[in-house]
């Protein structure tokens, strides 16, 4: 179809006559598209008149077929032409409402319908030929043929939603794609589709029989997802030379795809059904339908494609963000950013209820076209059961379709009858072609059903008796397609019996083999990528000494590079002043928090590591402290960290959308594939980290234990009480500490720039990876005492515990009668009070790394001060929050702490600044009584 007809999308009939009259007076006075249309109409009308005048001399083959009852040739009026044009546009816009896409129940009625009468037409015009047929690529044609053509495209087993797309060229491409003659599949392909449908159904029946009553979350009712993915693999690898699939899905059909698509050994799956334990006792494992898997498969054309099914929890759509992060990481590491779409595809398989109900879907879709998060387009496939757990779709969403969220980014949506396997494959081809051409998301809504309840032990007739009565009588897609191919003569009963028997023997072989397996095997995910990084849980290994030193002359040189603004650029005056101050501090041999952070990045980049920093406002920093990205007055973005030396790593800094859940999940996924990249996510305020709590609970804290996944993501969470109210004070440190066990995390609360510098370098210098949670400061960013010497960066190391900094001889140590243990910013308030009082009897000890806690070092310091009479734990956080509960549980039995903290509270802090000062002063008074 030519784009010149796109103007017909917005026809107003009351203006047509005046527009036509205007055209007749002066053709150049109307828009070229209208001019072309009117010219075609006039040409046809003139040709008709000539034919009518000379009808006695015409050959019969040249006479138009339309005649009225008096055998007079008919010519449609311009008004009728536009009525037909309007009908065509209605099919394009609303045809999806009148499709045959629901395999088990009648569709909801939508009005108005596409009846002729609703468009001012009648059956009398059916055999009249209309110019409007050109709009849909079939030339001037009868209304009857026009309607049949429209129904075949827009009202069959595929319903297309696309007319909301704002790009007319994209609309034109979509229409041309579907107006192509529907391709036919070879006999070999049809047999292959049938074989995959048989595998999908037979696997479920086998498990249902052998493991009675066990949950498996059957794919039955949407079996066509298996041949659909198989065809996607073949089609993408052959046409686009795709090398990589990253797939995320929830539990529905997962075991079936693991066995029949990912080719996980049947015996391993059946062994999991038999409930055997894992040999590796350090892993708790997870339920079988949450586990991940990585496989390299060979296509029928001899090409190889790597496929990864990402492990996920029952928080259904949380895996979406992880998939996108892994994909982006692979793009950055393995593929050219500009040609990634043909090499790697993220595929998200949703449930209909989760897609429309889970907010993470919106967050992830909003990432899809942003420079720091785009992955070249995701193919979304919805396993549409038309029901949630027990909730009918009419109770589960307000939108018409579960896929309506796709319209946010103007993605096309195909609604497909899951029982029509060839239409499903047709939809797969479209989705792949669209994604590869436009590098944008595309959705396939696979309308099927759920044969059993939510799991096979549920009774769905409690809540949907009518629906499940219909389902019980409905033949599965395998039987439907088998019958079709038999009728068409593509396959014989003998061939079918042979195929079914061969697969049954494979299943029985796996079942018998499983009996001899002693231990369950926890298939590690992306194992090849992590082969050089052991899983470490032993305390001695966790506390291994790591050399984080860096030559001071190189430190100074890096500092000069990253703090010297280009002289040929114009910058905001305050930017120039800030960078000048940084250079002056370096000359004085001093660094503050932000300088030490940027120098840490610089040294790692110098050594060849890559760095990704992501989060809300991270380029400048929430507190205007970082300025990793600087802008010229012309708003050119410059990252000076990328200009240290030729062989350096790459620094990526991305301001994210106002999202915690989606972005944290994305960056966790990014780190999952990037052990050599320092991946950092920063919360605008640590308090907002609770927006990503599902990622923290289900992935960051427990991924290693459940799925054998290693991950080195760093979470930077600004924390500290400055009187800014309940939502800008606490990063909820107690919640992170509740998640700590088996040395799964590093939880750190640094108080010096040097310690933070060494901490960041340690994260990459360790021979293993653990997530790192850092409670970063706010007021300490500019505190005059929160300063380190540059020698401490070049010569020091990370210190888990910091003793009182006073240079005390033995005589001084003997004077100490009070020990105060604390963590974080409160130290500077305590030291200020101590200096004001000239207190020489109190030693203040900082715990910098809260977990894993270096208990031996604490005991050593405790024993060092022989004359202590009182020992306090002091914290800013209320008694029921902060570090206290964790510290008391860990070492409270050996050290007789007394707690000094604000009273327990349901809110992290007061909203009144004057109240805050009273609470803080009272705290300090008690500490030095």
mmCIF file of N, CA and C in Angstrom, residues 604-653:
data_model
loop_
_atom_site.group_PDB
_atom_site.id
_atom_site.type_symbol
_atom_site.label_atom_id
_atom_site.label_comp_id
_atom_site.label_asym_id
_atom_site.label_seq_id
_atom_site.Cartn_x
_atom_site.Cartn_y
_atom_site.Cartn_z
ATOM 1 N N UNK A 604 40.045 1.869 38.767
ATOM 2 C CA UNK A 604 39.504 0.618 38.224
ATOM 3 C C UNK A 604 39.433 0.670 36.703
ATOM 4 N N UNK A 605 39.020 1.815 36.186
ATOM 5 C CA UNK A 605 38.996 1.983 34.727
ATOM 6 C C UNK A 605 40.405 1.873 34.155
ATOM 7 N N UNK A 606 41.346 2.457 34.839
ATOM 8 C CA UNK A 606 42.753 2.399 34.428
ATOM 9 C C UNK A 606 43.214 0.949 34.319
ATOM 10 N N UNK A 607 42.739 0.117 35.240
ATOM 11 C CA UNK A 607 43.142 -1.297 35.268
ATOM 12 C C UNK A 607 42.330 -2.160 34.302
ATOM 13 N N UNK A 608 41.392 -1.551 33.577
ATOM 14 C CA UNK A 608 40.681 -2.297 32.549
ATOM 15 C C UNK A 608 39.294 -2.754 32.916
ATOM 16 N N UNK A 609 38.843 -2.478 34.127
ATOM 17 C CA UNK A 609 37.477 -2.839 34.506
ATOM 18 C C UNK A 609 36.499 -1.838 33.890
ATOM 19 N N UNK A 610 35.310 -2.322 33.554
ATOM 20 C CA UNK A 610 34.227 -1.428 33.134
ATOM 21 C C UNK A 610 33.388 -1.057 34.346
ATOM 22 N N UNK A 611 32.673 0.062 34.253
ATOM 23 C CA UNK A 611 31.824 0.518 35.354
ATOM 24 C C UNK A 611 30.496 0.984 34.781
ATOM 25 N N UNK A 612 29.425 0.583 35.429
ATOM 26 C CA UNK A 612 28.087 1.077 35.084
ATOM 27 C C UNK A 612 27.465 1.647 36.348
ATOM 28 N N UNK A 613 27.097 2.918 36.306
ATOM 29 C CA UNK A 613 26.444 3.598 37.426
ATOM 30 C C UNK A 613 25.066 4.044 36.951
ATOM 31 N N UNK A 614 24.040 3.604 37.656
ATOM 32 C CA UNK A 614 22.667 3.835 37.206
ATOM 33 C C UNK A 614 21.793 4.194 38.399
ATOM 34 N N UNK A 615 20.770 4.965 38.138
ATOM 35 C CA UNK A 615 19.830 5.348 39.189
ATOM 36 C C UNK A 615 19.313 6.754 38.954
ATOM 37 N N UNK A 616 18.435 7.194 39.831
ATOM 38 C CA UNK A 616 17.826 8.506 39.676
ATOM 39 C C UNK A 616 18.848 9.613 39.952
ATOM 40 N N UNK A 617 19.126 10.417 38.953
ATOM 41 C CA UNK A 617 19.975 11.604 39.101
ATOM 42 C C UNK A 617 21.418 11.284 39.480
ATOM 43 N N UNK A 618 21.924 10.132 39.059
ATOM 44 C CA UNK A 618 23.268 9.737 39.495
ATOM 45 C C UNK A 618 24.370 10.518 38.789
ATOM 46 N N UNK A 619 24.078 11.063 37.620
ATOM 47 C CA UNK A 619 25.127 11.774 36.890
ATOM 48 C C UNK A 619 25.679 12.929 37.693
ATOM 49 N N UNK A 620 24.795 13.785 38.163
ATOM 50 C CA UNK A 620 25.185 14.900 39.030
ATOM 51 C C UNK A 620 25.309 14.444 40.469
ATOM 52 N N UNK A 621 24.406 13.526 40.860
ATOM 53 C CA UNK A 621 24.300 13.126 42.261
ATOM 54 C C UNK A 621 23.163 13.863 42.919
ATOM 55 N N UNK A 622 22.389 13.160 43.735
ATOM 56 C CA UNK A 622 21.237 13.773 44.402
ATOM 57 C C UNK A 622 21.630 15.031 45.161
ATOM 58 N N UNK A 623 22.827 14.996 45.745
ATOM 59 C CA UNK A 623 23.254 16.097 46.609
ATOM 60 C C UNK A 623 24.277 17.004 45.900
ATOM 61 N N UNK A 624 24.223 16.978 44.581
ATOM 62 C CA UNK A 624 25.102 17.806 43.750
ATOM 63 C C UNK A 624 26.567 17.581 44.105
ATOM 64 N N UNK A 625 26.887 16.314 44.378
ATOM 65 C CA UNK A 625 28.222 16.015 44.880
ATOM 66 C C UNK A 625 29.114 15.294 43.868
ATOM 67 N N UNK A 626 28.510 14.592 42.891
ATOM 68 C CA UNK A 626 29.322 13.666 42.096
ATOM 69 C C UNK A 626 29.840 14.313 40.807
ATOM 70 N N UNK A 627 28.953 14.769 39.976
ATOM 71 C CA UNK A 627 29.297 15.371 38.683
ATOM 72 C C UNK A 627 30.169 14.439 37.841
ATOM 73 N N UNK A 628 29.726 13.168 37.784
ATOM 74 C CA UNK A 628 30.407 12.225 36.898
ATOM 75 C C UNK A 628 30.127 12.572 35.444
ATOM 76 N N UNK A 629 28.929 13.099 35.206
ATOM 77 C CA UNK A 629 28.602 13.679 33.902
ATOM 78 C C UNK A 629 28.617 15.193 34.073
ATOM 79 N N UNK A 630 29.350 15.872 33.210
ATOM 80 C CA UNK A 630 29.300 17.335 33.230
ATOM 81 C C UNK A 630 28.750 17.808 31.893
ATOM 82 N N UNK A 631 28.075 18.945 31.930
ATOM 83 C CA UNK A 631 27.477 19.488 30.719
ATOM 84 C C UNK A 631 28.073 20.848 30.393
ATOM 85 N N UNK A 632 28.323 21.035 29.122
ATOM 86 C CA UNK A 632 28.750 22.355 28.681
ATOM 87 C C UNK A 632 27.530 23.272 28.638
ATOM 88 N N UNK A 633 27.755 24.543 28.395
ATOM 89 C CA UNK A 633 26.630 25.476 28.295
ATOM 90 C C UNK A 633 25.744 25.145 27.091
ATOM 91 N N UNK A 634 26.315 24.423 26.121
ATOM 92 C CA UNK A 634 25.530 23.971 24.970
ATOM 93 C C UNK A 634 24.875 22.620 25.239
ATOM 94 N N UNK A 635 25.007 22.128 26.497
ATOM 95 C CA UNK A 635 24.422 20.872 26.980
ATOM 96 C C UNK A 635 25.034 19.636 26.331
ATOM 97 N N UNK A 636 26.260 19.729 25.921
ATOM 98 C CA UNK A 636 27.011 18.552 25.510
ATOM 99 C C UNK A 636 27.426 17.792 26.774
ATOM 100 N N UNK A 637 27.213 16.488 26.779
ATOM 101 C CA UNK A 637 27.560 15.677 27.954
ATOM 102 C C UNK A 637 28.987 15.156 27.825
ATOM 103 N N UNK A 638 29.741 15.286 28.904
ATOM 104 C CA UNK A 638 31.127 14.819 28.919
ATOM 105 C C UNK A 638 31.338 13.972 30.170
ATOM 106 N N UNK A 639 31.933 12.799 29.985
ATOM 107 C CA UNK A 639 32.334 11.956 31.112
ATOM 108 C C UNK A 639 33.862 11.889 31.085
ATOM 109 N N UNK A 640 34.502 12.687 31.933
ATOM 110 C CA UNK A 640 35.958 12.766 31.932
ATOM 111 C C UNK A 640 36.605 11.444 32.336
ATOM 112 N N UNK A 641 35.872 10.619 33.044
ATOM 113 C CA UNK A 641 36.403 9.306 33.435
ATOM 114 C C UNK A 641 36.683 8.417 32.230
ATOM 115 N N UNK A 642 36.121 8.750 31.081
ATOM 116 C CA UNK A 642 36.403 7.981 29.869
ATOM 117 C C UNK A 642 37.598 8.525 29.091
ATOM 118 N N UNK A 643 38.340 9.439 29.711
ATOM 119 C CA UNK A 643 39.483 10.046 29.025
ATOM 120 C C UNK A 643 40.738 9.950 29.890
ATOM 121 N N UNK A 644 40.957 8.780 30.469
ATOM 122 C CA UNK A 644 42.131 8.583 31.328
ATOM 123 C C UNK A 644 43.316 8.077 30.514
ATOM 124 N N UNK A 645 43.090 7.011 29.751
ATOM 125 C CA UNK A 645 44.123 6.500 28.846
ATOM 126 C C UNK A 645 43.471 5.599 27.802
ATOM 127 N N UNK A 646 44.215 5.224 26.770
ATOM 128 C CA UNK A 646 43.657 4.499 25.640
ATOM 129 C C UNK A 646 43.107 3.129 26.036
ATOM 130 N N UNK A 647 43.840 2.408 26.857
ATOM 131 C CA UNK A 647 43.494 1.010 27.134
ATOM 132 C C UNK A 647 42.526 0.851 28.296
ATOM 133 N N UNK A 648 41.910 1.892 28.730
ATOM 134 C CA UNK A 648 41.080 1.837 29.928
ATOM 135 C C UNK A 648 39.741 1.153 29.677
ATOM 136 N N UNK A 649 39.040 0.852 30.781
ATOM 137 C CA UNK A 649 37.675 0.362 30.687
ATOM 138 C C UNK A 649 36.714 1.489 30.366
ATOM 139 N N UNK A 650 35.444 1.135 30.233
ATOM 140 C CA UNK A 650 34.430 2.122 29.854
ATOM 141 C C UNK A 650 33.580 2.496 31.054
ATOM 142 N N UNK A 651 33.361 3.788 31.229
ATOM 143 C CA UNK A 651 32.491 4.306 32.282
ATOM 144 C C UNK A 651 31.147 4.659 31.667
ATOM 145 N N UNK A 652 30.075 4.023 32.177
ATOM 146 C CA UNK A 652 28.721 4.332 31.730
ATOM 147 C C UNK A 652 27.935 4.899 32.913
ATOM 148 N N UNK A 653 27.355 6.055 32.715
ATOM 149 C CA UNK A 653 26.566 6.709 33.759
ATOM 150 C C UNK A 653 25.200 7.026 33.175
#
